[in-house]
PDB file of C-alpha atoms in Angstrom:
ATOM      1  CA  MET A   1      -7.756   3.798 -27.014  1.00 44.00           C
ATOM      2  CA  SER A   2      -9.555   2.516 -30.127  1.00 41.00           C
ATOM      3  CA  ALA A   3     -11.489  -0.759 -30.067  1.00 42.00           C
ATOM      4  CA  ASN A   4      -8.941  -2.318 -32.438  1.00 41.00           C
ATOM      5  CA  GLN A   5      -6.003  -1.222 -30.288  1.00 44.00           C
ATOM      6  CA  HIS A   6      -7.694  -2.513 -27.129  1.00 46.00           C
ATOM      7  CA  SER A   7      -8.404  -5.850 -28.835  1.00 45.00           C
ATOM      8  CA  PHE A   8      -4.790  -6.084 -30.042  1.00 42.00           C
ATOM      9  CA  ASP A   9      -3.385  -5.360 -26.558  1.00 50.00           C
ATOM     10  CA  TYR A  10      -5.714  -7.926 -24.987  1.00 47.00           C
ATOM     11  CA  VAL A  11      -4.750 -10.615 -27.503  1.00 43.00           C
ATOM     12  CA  ALA A  12      -1.042  -9.801 -27.105  1.00 45.00           C
ATOM     13  CA  LYS A  13      -1.293 -10.042 -23.307  1.00 56.00           C
ATOM     14  CA  GLU A  14      -3.211 -13.326 -23.503  1.00 57.00           C
ATOM     15  CA  PHE A  15      -0.605 -14.716 -25.936  1.00 49.00           C
ATOM     16  CA  LEU A  16       2.218 -13.698 -23.587  1.00 56.00           C
ATOM     17  CA  ILE A  17       0.562 -15.442 -20.642  1.00 57.00           C
ATOM     18  CA  SER A  18      -0.131 -18.553 -22.699  1.00 60.00           C
ATOM     19  CA  THR A  19       3.579 -18.975 -23.523  1.00 68.00           C
ATOM     20  CA  LEU A  20       4.641 -19.073 -19.860  1.00 64.00           C
ATOM     21  CA  ASP A  21       5.119 -22.292 -17.962  1.00 70.00           C
ATOM     22  CA  ASN A  22       2.717 -22.937 -15.104  1.00 72.00           C
ATOM     23  CA  ASP A  23       4.992 -21.620 -12.333  1.00 75.00           C
ATOM     24  CA  ALA A  24       5.827 -18.435 -14.245  1.00 76.00           C
ATOM     25  CA  LYS A  25       2.171 -17.965 -15.164  1.00 73.00           C
ATOM     26  CA  GLU A  26       1.156 -18.295 -11.519  1.00 77.00           C
ATOM     27  CA  ARG A  27       3.759 -15.731 -10.421  1.00 82.00           C
ATOM     28  CA  PHE A  28       2.648 -13.353 -13.165  1.00 79.00           C
ATOM     29  CA  LEU A  29      -1.003 -13.618 -12.138  1.00 82.00           C
ATOM     30  CA  GLU A  30      -0.017 -13.090  -8.496  1.00 86.00           C
ATOM     31  CA  LEU A  31       1.724  -9.841  -9.471  1.00 87.00           C
ATOM     32  CA  VAL A  32      -1.346  -8.683 -11.390  1.00 86.00           C
ATOM     33  CA  GLU A  33      -3.579  -9.454  -8.419  1.00 91.00           C
ATOM     34  CA  THR A  34      -1.181  -7.718  -5.990  1.00 93.00           C
ATOM     35  CA  GLU A  35      -1.157  -4.623  -8.186  1.00 93.00           C
ATOM     36  CA  ARG A  36      -4.959  -4.595  -8.265  1.00 93.00           C
ATOM     37  CA  ARG A  37      -5.318  -5.106  -4.506  1.00 95.00           C
ATOM     38  CA  GLY A  38      -2.784  -2.365  -3.804  1.00 96.00           C
ATOM     39  CA  ARG A  39      -4.865   0.062  -5.863  1.00 95.00           C
ATOM     40  CA  ASP A  40      -8.095  -0.935  -4.131  1.00 95.00           C
ATOM     41  CA  ASP A  41      -6.828  -1.225  -0.544  1.00 96.00           C
ATOM     42  CA  ILE A  42      -4.256   1.178   0.868  1.00 98.00           C
ATOM     43  CA  ILE A  43      -3.828  -0.955   4.016  1.00 98.00           C
ATOM     44  CA  PHE A  44      -2.738  -3.874   1.821  1.00 98.00           C
ATOM     45  CA  PHE A  45      -0.555  -1.475  -0.176  1.00 98.00           C
ATOM     46  CA  SER A  46       1.245  -0.238   2.941  1.00 98.00           C
ATOM     47  CA  GLU A  47       1.707  -3.524   4.743  1.00 97.00           C
ATOM     48  CA  GLU A  48       2.277  -5.904   1.817  1.00 97.00           C
ATOM     49  CA  MET A  49       3.788  -3.719  -0.911  1.00 97.00           C
ATOM     50  CA  LEU A  50       5.724  -1.157   1.143  1.00 98.00           C
ATOM     51  CA  GLY A  51       6.394  -3.440   4.094  1.00 97.00           C
ATOM     52  CA  VAL A  52       5.162  -0.777   6.528  1.00 97.00           C
ATOM     53  CA  PRO A  53       2.813  -2.169   9.213  1.00 96.00           C
ATOM     54  CA  LEU A  54       0.182   0.248  10.493  1.00 94.00           C
ATOM     55  CA  ASN A  55      -1.210   1.024  13.910  1.00 92.00           C
ATOM     56  CA  ASP A  56      -4.941   1.310  14.606  1.00 92.00           C
ATOM     57  CA  TYR A  57      -5.043   5.076  14.063  1.00 92.00           C
ATOM     58  CA  GLN A  58      -3.233   4.844  10.725  1.00 94.00           C
ATOM     59  CA  LYS A  59      -5.527   2.053   9.508  1.00 95.00           C
ATOM     60  CA  LYS A  60      -8.669   3.996  10.323  1.00 95.00           C
ATOM     61  CA  TRP A  61      -7.308   7.241   8.904  1.00 95.00           C
ATOM     62  CA  LEU A  62      -6.023   5.737   5.667  1.00 96.00           C
ATOM     63  CA  SER A  63      -8.996   3.480   4.983  1.00 97.00           C
ATOM     64  CA  ARG A  64     -11.575   6.239   5.552  1.00 96.00           C
ATOM     65  CA  THR A  65      -9.730   8.905   3.593  1.00 96.00           C
ATOM     66  CA  THR A  66      -9.137   6.703   0.523  1.00 96.00           C
ATOM     67  CA  THR A  67     -12.696   5.356   0.292  1.00 95.00           C
ATOM     68  CA  PRO A  68     -15.213   7.449  -1.681  1.00 94.00           C
ATOM     69  CA  ARG A  69     -17.714   9.024   0.693  1.00 93.00           C
ATOM     70  CA  ALA A  70     -20.569   7.375  -1.204  1.00 91.00           C
ATOM     71  CA  LEU A  71     -19.261   3.946  -0.106  1.00 94.00           C
ATOM     72  CA  TRP A  72     -18.827   4.606   3.628  1.00 95.00           C
ATOM     73  CA  GLY A  73     -22.215   3.138   4.510  1.00 94.00           C
ATOM     74  CA  GLU A  74     -21.479  -0.069   2.602  1.00 95.00           C
ATOM     75  CA  ARG A  75     -17.873  -0.534   3.749  1.00 95.00           C
ATOM     76  CA  PHE A  76     -17.887   0.826   7.292  1.00 95.00           C
ATOM     77  CA  ASP A  77     -21.607   0.828   8.187  1.00 95.00           C
ATOM     78  CA  ASP A  78     -21.028   4.531   8.808  1.00 94.00           C
ATOM     79  CA  PRO A  79     -22.773   6.612   6.126  1.00 92.00           C
ATOM     80  CA  ILE A  80     -21.530  10.151   5.606  1.00 91.00           C
ATOM     81  CA  GLU A  81     -22.917  12.896   3.420  1.00 86.00           C
ATOM     82  CA  ASP A  82     -21.403  12.950  -0.057  1.00 78.00           C
ATOM     83  CA  ILE A  83     -21.659  16.599  -1.054  1.00 78.00           C
ATOM     84  CA  GLY A  84     -20.510  15.915  -4.598  1.00 72.00           C
ATOM     85  CA  GLY A  85     -17.171  17.631  -4.137  1.00 78.00           C
ATOM     86  CA  TYR A  86     -13.889  15.795  -3.687  1.00 86.00           C
ATOM     87  CA  ILE A  87     -14.045  12.023  -4.115  1.00 90.00           C
ATOM     88  CA  PHE A  88     -12.472  11.391  -0.709  1.00 93.00           C
ATOM     89  CA  GLY A  89     -13.616  14.637   0.907  1.00 91.00           C
ATOM     90  CA  SER A  90     -11.755  17.083   3.128  1.00 93.00           C
ATOM     91  CA  ASN A  91     -10.354  15.395   6.211  1.00 95.00           C
ATOM     92  CA  ILE A  92      -8.856  16.462   9.525  1.00 94.00           C
ATOM     93  CA  SER A  93      -6.591  14.410  11.766  1.00 92.00           C
ATOM     94  CA  ALA A  94      -6.720  16.134  15.157  1.00 88.00           C
ATOM     95  CA  ILE A  95      -5.009  13.704  17.490  1.00 83.00           C
ATOM     96  CA  GLY A  96      -2.043  13.611  19.847  1.00 75.00           C
ATOM     97  CA  ASN A  97       1.670  13.673  19.129  1.00 69.00           C
ATOM     98  CA  GLN A  98       3.609  10.545  18.158  1.00 71.00           C
ATOM     99  CA  SER A  99       0.572   8.784  16.724  1.00 78.00           C
ATOM    100  CA  GLY A 100       2.131   8.111  13.336  1.00 87.00           C
ATOM    101  CA  LYS A 101       0.443  10.972  11.454  1.00 89.00           C
ATOM    102  CA  THR A 102       3.391  11.888   9.222  1.00 91.00           C
ATOM    103  CA  VAL A 103       4.180   8.265   8.359  1.00 94.00           C
ATOM    104  CA  GLY A 104       0.513   7.828   7.413  1.00 94.00           C
ATOM    105  CA  ILE A 105       0.549  10.723   4.977  1.00 95.00           C
ATOM    106  CA  ALA A 106       3.894   9.548   3.529  1.00 96.00           C
ATOM    107  CA  VAL A 107       2.252   6.203   2.692  1.00 98.00           C
ATOM    108  CA  LYS A 108      -0.687   8.065   1.194  1.00 97.00           C
ATOM    109  CA  HIS A 109       1.546  10.193  -1.053  1.00 98.00           C
ATOM    110  CA  ILE A 110       3.280   7.075  -2.379  1.00 98.00           C
ATOM    111  CA  TRP A 111      -0.114   5.415  -3.034  1.00 98.00           C
ATOM    112  CA  PHE A 112      -1.528   8.446  -4.872  1.00 97.00           C
ATOM    113  CA  ASN A 113       1.591   8.754  -7.027  1.00 97.00           C
ATOM    114  CA  LYS A 114       1.869   5.023  -7.729  1.00 96.00           C
ATOM    115  CA  TYR A 115      -1.684   4.748  -9.070  1.00 95.00           C
ATOM    116  CA  LYS A 116      -2.213   8.399 -10.149  1.00 95.00           C
ATOM    117  CA  ILE A 117      -5.483   8.503  -8.280  1.00 94.00           C
ATOM    118  CA  GLY A 118      -8.049  10.763  -9.926  1.00 91.00           C
ATOM    119  CA  MET A 119      -6.460  10.603 -13.368  1.00 90.00           C
ATOM    120  CA  GLU A 120      -8.903   9.028 -15.797  1.00 84.00           C
ATOM    121  CA  LEU A 121      -6.756   7.771 -18.681  1.00 80.00           C
ATOM    122  CA  ASP A 122      -6.476   4.396 -20.329  1.00 78.00           C
ATOM    123  CA  GLU A 123      -3.601   2.099 -19.490  1.00 74.00           C
ATOM    124  CA  HIS A 124      -1.121   3.024 -22.223  1.00 75.00           C
ATOM    125  CA  LEU A 125      -1.495   6.787 -21.579  1.00 81.00           C
ATOM    126  CA  ILE A 126      -1.564   6.939 -17.795  1.00 84.00           C
ATOM    127  CA  ASN A 127       1.994   5.613 -17.439  1.00 82.00           C
ATOM    128  CA  THR A 128       3.361   8.509 -19.526  1.00 85.00           C
ATOM    129  CA  ALA A 129       1.207  11.302 -18.055  1.00 90.00           C
ATOM    130  CA  HIS A 130       2.630  13.736 -15.511  1.00 93.00           C
ATOM    131  CA  TYR A 131       0.992  13.733 -12.065  1.00 95.00           C
ATOM    132  CA  SER A 132       1.881  15.277  -8.711  1.00 95.00           C
ATOM    133  CA  THR A 133       0.954  15.484  -5.042  1.00 96.00           C
ATOM    134  CA  LEU A 134       1.812  18.197  -2.537  1.00 94.00           C
ATOM    135  CA  ASN A 135       2.790  18.061   1.124  1.00 94.00           C
ATOM    136  CA  ILE A 136       3.021  21.426   2.865  1.00 92.00           C
ATOM    137  CA  SER A 137       3.667  22.638   6.376  1.00 91.00           C
ATOM    138  CA  PRO A 138       4.416  26.019   7.956  1.00 89.00           C
ATOM    139  CA  HIS A 139       7.859  24.731   8.966  1.00 83.00           C
ATOM    140  CA  SER A 140      10.529  23.180   6.769  1.00 83.00           C
ATOM    141  CA  ARG A 141      11.371  20.718   9.553  1.00 82.00           C
ATOM    142  CA  GLN A 142       7.986  19.043   9.183  1.00 83.00           C
ATOM    143  CA  THR A 143       8.069  18.918   5.384  1.00 88.00           C
ATOM    144  CA  ARG A 144      11.516  17.324   5.566  1.00 91.00           C
ATOM    145  CA  ALA A 145      10.132  14.645   7.896  1.00 91.00           C
ATOM    146  CA  CYS A 146       7.522  13.497   5.363  1.00 94.00           C
ATOM    147  CA  PHE A 147      10.066  13.810   2.525  1.00 95.00           C
ATOM    148  CA  GLN A 148      12.494  11.582   4.441  1.00 95.00           C
ATOM    149  CA  HIS A 149       9.833   9.004   5.307  1.00 96.00           C
ATOM    150  CA  VAL A 150       8.965   8.574   1.628  1.00 97.00           C
ATOM    151  CA  LYS A 151      12.646   8.175   0.726  1.00 97.00           C
ATOM    152  CA  ASP A 152      13.347   5.752   3.572  1.00 97.00           C
ATOM    153  CA  ILE A 153      10.338   3.581   2.737  1.00 98.00           C
ATOM    154  CA  LEU A 154      11.215   3.313  -0.956  1.00 98.00           C
ATOM    155  CA  ASN A 155      14.907   2.742  -0.181  1.00 97.00           C
ATOM    156  CA  LYS A 156      14.055  -0.050   2.314  1.00 97.00           C
ATOM    157  CA  GLN A 157      15.545   2.033   5.136  1.00 96.00           C
ATOM    158  CA  PHE A 158      12.397   2.721   7.161  1.00 96.00           C
ATOM    159  CA  ILE A 159      12.948   1.520  10.738  1.00 94.00           C
ATOM    160  CA  ILE A 160      10.103  -0.412  12.345  1.00 92.00           C
ATOM    161  CA  ASP A 161      10.039  -0.978  16.103  1.00 86.00           C
ATOM    162  CA  GLU A 162       7.859  -3.901  17.151  1.00 79.00           C
ATOM    163  CA  ASP A 163       7.948  -5.008  20.793  1.00 77.00           C
ATOM    164  CA  GLY A 164      11.332  -3.369  21.220  1.00 79.00           C
ATOM    165  CA  LYS A 165      12.838  -5.169  18.219  1.00 87.00           C
ATOM    166  CA  LYS A 166      13.959  -3.006  15.328  1.00 91.00           C
ATOM    167  CA  ARG A 167      13.993  -3.997  11.674  1.00 94.00           C
ATOM    168  CA  LEU A 168      13.817  -2.391   8.225  1.00 96.00           C
ATOM    169  CA  ASN A 169      10.809  -2.481   5.924  1.00 96.00           C
ATOM    170  CA  ARG A 170      10.768  -4.926   3.028  1.00 95.00           C
ATOM    171  CA  LEU A 171       9.533  -3.760  -0.366  1.00 97.00           C
ATOM    172  CA  HIS A 172       7.483  -5.922  -2.680  1.00 96.00           C
ATOM    173  CA  PRO A 173       9.170  -6.468  -6.088  1.00 94.00           C
ATOM    174  CA  LEU A 174       6.513  -4.249  -7.702  1.00 95.00           C
ATOM    175  CA  MET A 175       7.835  -1.294  -5.680  1.00 97.00           C
ATOM    176  CA  GLN A 176      11.571  -2.044  -5.843  1.00 93.00           C
ATOM    177  CA  GLU A 177      12.422   0.521  -8.537  1.00 93.00           C
ATOM    178  CA  PHE A 178       9.605   3.012  -8.034  1.00 96.00           C
ATOM    179  CA  LEU A 179      11.841   5.815  -6.709  1.00 97.00           C
ATOM    180  CA  ALA A 180      13.520   7.614  -9.617  1.00 96.00           C
ATOM    181  CA  GLY A 181      15.306  10.562  -8.018  1.00 95.00           C
ATOM    182  CA  GLU A 182      15.072  13.636  -5.829  1.00 95.00           C
ATOM    183  CA  ASN A 183      15.896  17.307  -5.565  1.00 94.00           C
ATOM    184  CA  ALA A 184      16.076  18.126  -1.865  1.00 90.00           C
ATOM    185  CA  ASN A 185      16.497  21.869  -2.541  1.00 88.00           C
ATOM    186  CA  LEU A 186      13.162  21.974  -4.389  1.00 87.00           C
ATOM    187  CA  GLY A 187      11.504  19.400  -2.167  1.00 90.00           C
ATOM    188  CA  GLU A 188      10.891  17.038  -5.111  1.00 94.00           C
ATOM    189  CA  ILE A 189      10.755  13.261  -5.129  1.00 97.00           C
ATOM    190  CA  ARG A 190      10.401  11.805  -8.629  1.00 97.00           C
ATOM    191  CA  PHE A 191       8.969   8.399  -9.465  1.00 97.00           C
ATOM    192  CA  VAL A 192       9.492   6.169 -12.482  1.00 95.00           C
ATOM    193  CA  ASN A 193       5.936   6.671 -13.781  1.00 94.00           C
ATOM    194  CA  LYS A 194       6.436  10.453 -14.177  1.00 94.00           C
ATOM    195  CA  SER A 195       4.736  11.277 -10.886  1.00 96.00           C
ATOM    196  CA  ILE A 196       6.272  13.808  -8.495  1.00 96.00           C
ATOM    197  CA  MET A 197       5.732  14.494  -4.816  1.00 96.00           C
ATOM    198  CA  TYR A 198       6.456  18.071  -3.726  1.00 94.00           C
ATOM    199  CA  SER A 199       7.157  18.723  -0.057  1.00 92.00           C
ATOM    200  CA  VAL A 200       7.571  22.427   0.684  1.00 89.00           C
ATOM    201  CA  PRO A 201       7.047  24.849   3.589  1.00 88.00           C
ATOM    202  CA  THR A 202       4.363  27.502   3.185  1.00 83.00           C
ATOM    203  CA  GLY A 203       6.395  30.128   5.028  1.00 70.00           C
ATOM    204  CA  GLN A 204       5.413  33.745   4.651  1.00 53.00           C
ATOM    205  CA  ASP A 205       4.368  33.462   0.992  1.00 53.00           C
ATOM    206  CA  GLN A 206       1.507  31.046   1.774  1.00 56.00           C
ATOM    207  CA  ALA A 207       2.950  28.626  -0.817  1.00 57.00           C
ATOM    208  CA  SER A 208       2.435  31.185  -3.592  1.00 62.00           C
ATOM    209  CA  SER A 209       5.491  29.795  -5.377  1.00 58.00           C
ATOM    210  CA  LEU A 210       3.329  26.855  -6.508  1.00 62.00           C
ATOM    211  CA  ALA A 211       0.409  28.994  -7.654  1.00 65.00           C
ATOM    212  CA  GLY A 212      -1.450  27.569 -10.621  1.00 72.00           C
ATOM    213  CA  ALA A 213      -0.227  24.001 -10.125  1.00 85.00           C
ATOM    214  CA  GLN A 214      -2.757  21.182  -9.778  1.00 91.00           C
ATOM    215  CA  PHE A 215      -2.377  18.178  -7.492  1.00 94.00           C
ATOM    216  CA  GLY A 216      -4.061  14.826  -7.022  1.00 94.00           C
ATOM    217  CA  TYR A 217      -3.633  15.039  -3.253  1.00 95.00           C
ATOM    218  CA  ILE A 218      -2.619  17.753  -0.777  1.00 95.00           C
ATOM    219  CA  SER A 219      -1.654  17.169   2.841  1.00 95.00           C
ATOM    220  CA  TYR A 220      -1.116  20.091   5.204  1.00 94.00           C
ATOM    221  CA  ASP A 221       0.960  18.885   8.146  1.00 92.00           C
ATOM    222  CA  GLU A 222       0.827  20.838  11.425  1.00 90.00           C
ATOM    223  CA  CYS A 223      -1.546  23.247   9.703  1.00 89.00           C
ATOM    224  CA  SER A 224      -2.576  24.977  12.946  1.00 89.00           C
ATOM    225  CA  GLN A 225       0.961  26.382  13.171  1.00 87.00           C
ATOM    226  CA  SER A 226       0.266  28.499  10.093  1.00 87.00           C
ATOM    227  CA  LEU A 227       0.040  32.247  10.566  1.00 85.00           C
ATOM    228  CA  HIS A 228      -2.757  32.480   7.990  1.00 85.00           C
ATOM    229  CA  LEU A 229      -4.572  29.141   7.679  1.00 88.00           C
ATOM    230  CA  LYS A 230      -7.960  30.688   6.917  1.00 88.00           C
ATOM    231  CA  GLU A 231      -6.581  32.731   4.016  1.00 86.00           C
ATOM    232  CA  GLU A 232      -4.601  29.776   2.617  1.00 85.00           C
ATOM    233  CA  LEU A 233      -7.435  27.265   2.497  1.00 87.00           C
ATOM    234  CA  GLY A 234      -9.508  29.075  -0.103  1.00 76.00           C
ATOM    235  CA  ALA A 235      -7.818  30.252  -3.261  1.00 70.00           C
ATOM    236  CA  LYS A 236      -4.360  29.069  -2.212  1.00 79.00           C
ATOM    237  CA  ILE A 237      -5.037  25.371  -1.461  1.00 88.00           C
ATOM    238  CA  LEU A 238      -8.521  24.100  -2.327  1.00 86.00           C
ATOM    239  CA  SER A 239      -8.297  25.585  -5.828  1.00 85.00           C
ATOM    240  CA  ARG A 240      -5.259  23.403  -6.553  1.00 89.00           C
ATOM    241  CA  LEU A 241      -7.358  20.236  -6.282  1.00 90.00           C
ATOM    242  CA  ILE A 242      -9.928  21.147  -8.933  1.00 88.00           C
ATOM    243  CA  LYS A 243      -8.406  19.157 -11.827  1.00 87.00           C
ATOM    244  CA  TYR A 244      -8.439  15.772 -10.079  1.00 88.00           C
ATOM    245  CA  GLY A 245     -11.046  16.407  -7.381  1.00 86.00           C
ATOM    246  CA  CYS A 246      -9.634  13.907  -4.904  1.00 92.00           C
ATOM    247  CA  CYS A 247      -8.614  14.820  -1.403  1.00 91.00           C
ATOM    248  CA  LEU A 248      -7.354  17.403   1.089  1.00 94.00           C
ATOM    249  CA  ASP A 249      -5.983  16.375   4.492  1.00 95.00           C
ATOM    250  CA  LEU A 250      -5.321  18.737   7.380  1.00 95.00           C
ATOM    251  CA  ILE A 251      -3.109  17.244  10.066  1.00 92.00           C
ATOM    252  CA  ALA A 252      -2.314  18.865  13.407  1.00 89.00           C
ATOM    253  CA  THR A 253      -2.196  18.265  17.134  1.00 84.00           C
ATOM    254  CA  PRO A 254      -4.524  20.802  18.808  1.00 76.00           C
ATOM    255  CA  GLU A 255      -2.398  23.260  20.799  1.00 74.00           C
ATOM    256  CA  VAL A 256      -3.875  26.408  22.305  1.00 74.00           C
ATOM    257  CA  ASP A 257      -0.800  28.511  21.532  1.00 74.00           C
ATOM    258  CA  SER A 258      -0.818  27.667  17.803  1.00 78.00           C
ATOM    259  CA  PRO A 259      -1.163  30.790  15.625  1.00 82.00           C
ATOM    260  CA  SER A 260      -4.281  29.475  13.845  1.00 83.00           C
ATOM    261  CA  HIS A 261      -5.699  27.497  16.773  1.00 86.00           C
ATOM    262  CA  GLN A 262      -9.108  29.171  16.835  1.00 90.00           C
ATOM    263  CA  TYR A 263      -9.763  28.719  13.136  1.00 91.00           C
ATOM    264  CA  TYR A 264      -8.407  25.165  13.221  1.00 91.00           C
ATOM    265  CA  LEU A 265     -10.703  24.390  16.165  1.00 92.00           C
ATOM    266  CA  HIS A 266     -13.597  25.763  14.120  1.00 93.00           C
ATOM    267  CA  ILE A 267     -13.000  23.378  11.201  1.00 93.00           C
ATOM    268  CA  VAL A 268     -12.338  20.462  13.575  1.00 93.00           C
ATOM    269  CA  ARG A 269     -15.834  21.089  14.960  1.00 94.00           C
ATOM    270  CA  LEU A 270     -17.201  21.091  11.410  1.00 94.00           C
ATOM    271  CA  GLY A 271     -15.442  17.770  10.904  1.00 94.00           C
ATOM    272  CA  THR A 272     -16.811  16.167  14.053  1.00 94.00           C
ATOM    273  CA  ARG A 273     -20.311  17.224  12.945  1.00 94.00           C
ATOM    274  CA  ARG A 274     -19.539  16.062   9.379  1.00 94.00           C
ATOM    275  CA  VAL A 275     -20.801  19.211   7.740  1.00 91.00           C
ATOM    276  CA  GLU A 276     -19.593  21.315   4.799  1.00 90.00           C
ATOM    277  CA  GLY A 277     -17.670  18.333   3.426  1.00 90.00           C
ATOM    278  CA  TRP A 278     -15.351  17.936   6.451  1.00 94.00           C
ATOM    279  CA  TRP A 279     -14.669  14.770   8.429  1.00 95.00           C
ATOM    280  CA  ALA A 280     -12.464  14.738  11.537  1.00 95.00           C
ATOM    281  CA  LEU A 281     -10.693  11.882  13.300  1.00 94.00           C
ATOM    282  CA  THR A 282     -10.132  12.810  16.934  1.00 89.00           C
ATOM    283  CA  GLY A 283      -9.499  11.168  20.275  1.00 77.00           C
ATOM    284  CA  MET A 284      -6.741   8.716  19.320  1.00 54.00           C
ATOM    285  CA  GLY A 285      -3.340   9.285  20.802  1.00 51.00           C
ATOM    286  CA  MET A 286       0.064   7.918  21.705  1.00 45.00           C
ATOM    287  CA  ASP A 287      -1.306   4.644  23.059  1.00 52.00           C
ATOM    288  CA  ASP A 288      -2.556   3.829  19.561  1.00 48.00           C
ATOM    289  CA  ASN A 289       0.988   3.816  18.204  1.00 45.00           C
ATOM    290  CA  LYS A 290       2.193   0.271  18.887  1.00 47.00           C
ATOM    291  CA  PHE A 291       5.520   1.013  17.209  1.00 45.00           C
ATOM    292  CA  ILE A 292       6.668   3.149  20.148  1.00 46.00           C
ATOM    293  CA  PRO A 293       7.693   0.834  23.026  1.00 48.00           C
ATOM    294  CA  LYS A 294       5.203   0.905  25.918  1.00 53.00           C
ATOM    295  CA  GLU A 295       7.866   1.996  28.438  1.00 59.00           C
ATOM    296  CA  GLN A 296       8.731   4.977  26.265  1.00 51.00           C
ATOM    297  CA  ARG A 297       5.050   5.894  25.795  1.00 45.00           C
ATOM    298  CA  ASP A 298       4.483   5.757  29.548  1.00 55.00           C
ATOM    299  CA  ARG A 299       7.487   8.010  30.230  1.00 52.00           C
ATOM    300  CA  ALA A 300       6.357  10.541  27.636  1.00 45.00           C
ATOM    301  CA  LYS A 301       2.792  10.652  29.006  1.00 46.00           C
ATOM    302  CA  ALA A 302       4.075  11.073  32.562  1.00 48.00           C
ATOM    303  CA  SER A 303       6.313  13.910  31.414  1.00 43.00           C
TER     304      SER A 303
END
């Protein structure tokens, strides 16, 4: 944007604000502040803009994996090596079942697509630029789960269970019309700002059908179930993040009979030692998911 254009846009915006009455001006400024806070704080984005409350695991996972590594010492008093690679690093969620992992990555996909994280364009260009994120899993069942969570959240149909009482999420007005359309056969969810979330199984082709595409964010759900995780991570997955340089998340519950268990265990160990760019969140489980009633959690653990 030229200096003259920037000056014109600023003056036009200031003139628009100046013509509003005090109540309208206050509401407008509240919307601007909400938009800014949503970009800066994914917890605020989820709970206030999507109406999706988070459990302790989800808060820790989302806050750490959307904060640049260079700021961990300042924000969390927990410095971590910034190897100069991806802004948010490569992350591993290796915790128990029913902890809210897939809901967490659904929120993250919406956040990345809403703000086009990693795309450095000025305001009047970024809203017209194409952008995409990718959710993959060895099994179509798991990719459909994340796909459905995103749809339910943006359609105000996401069911929240708090203390045994069920309700639907409430969207902030800024998110009311964000969902533009879908193609379930292709695993596409389209948004009004020309962003797209793809949710596809890797299957036997190791996601080769998306070769050459670039993504702002990739999540690999139940990655240890892959038949060829080690081969996929290199040229097949990490290379698709080069353009934006943001973030890769591996999500799986450690299970000894998983096809890629040994390799997954290897990178989990790298993550717990925080080496080679990996960070792992481990040790949190079903008890951290307050949205499953306690009686049901106790029955599942006993089983």
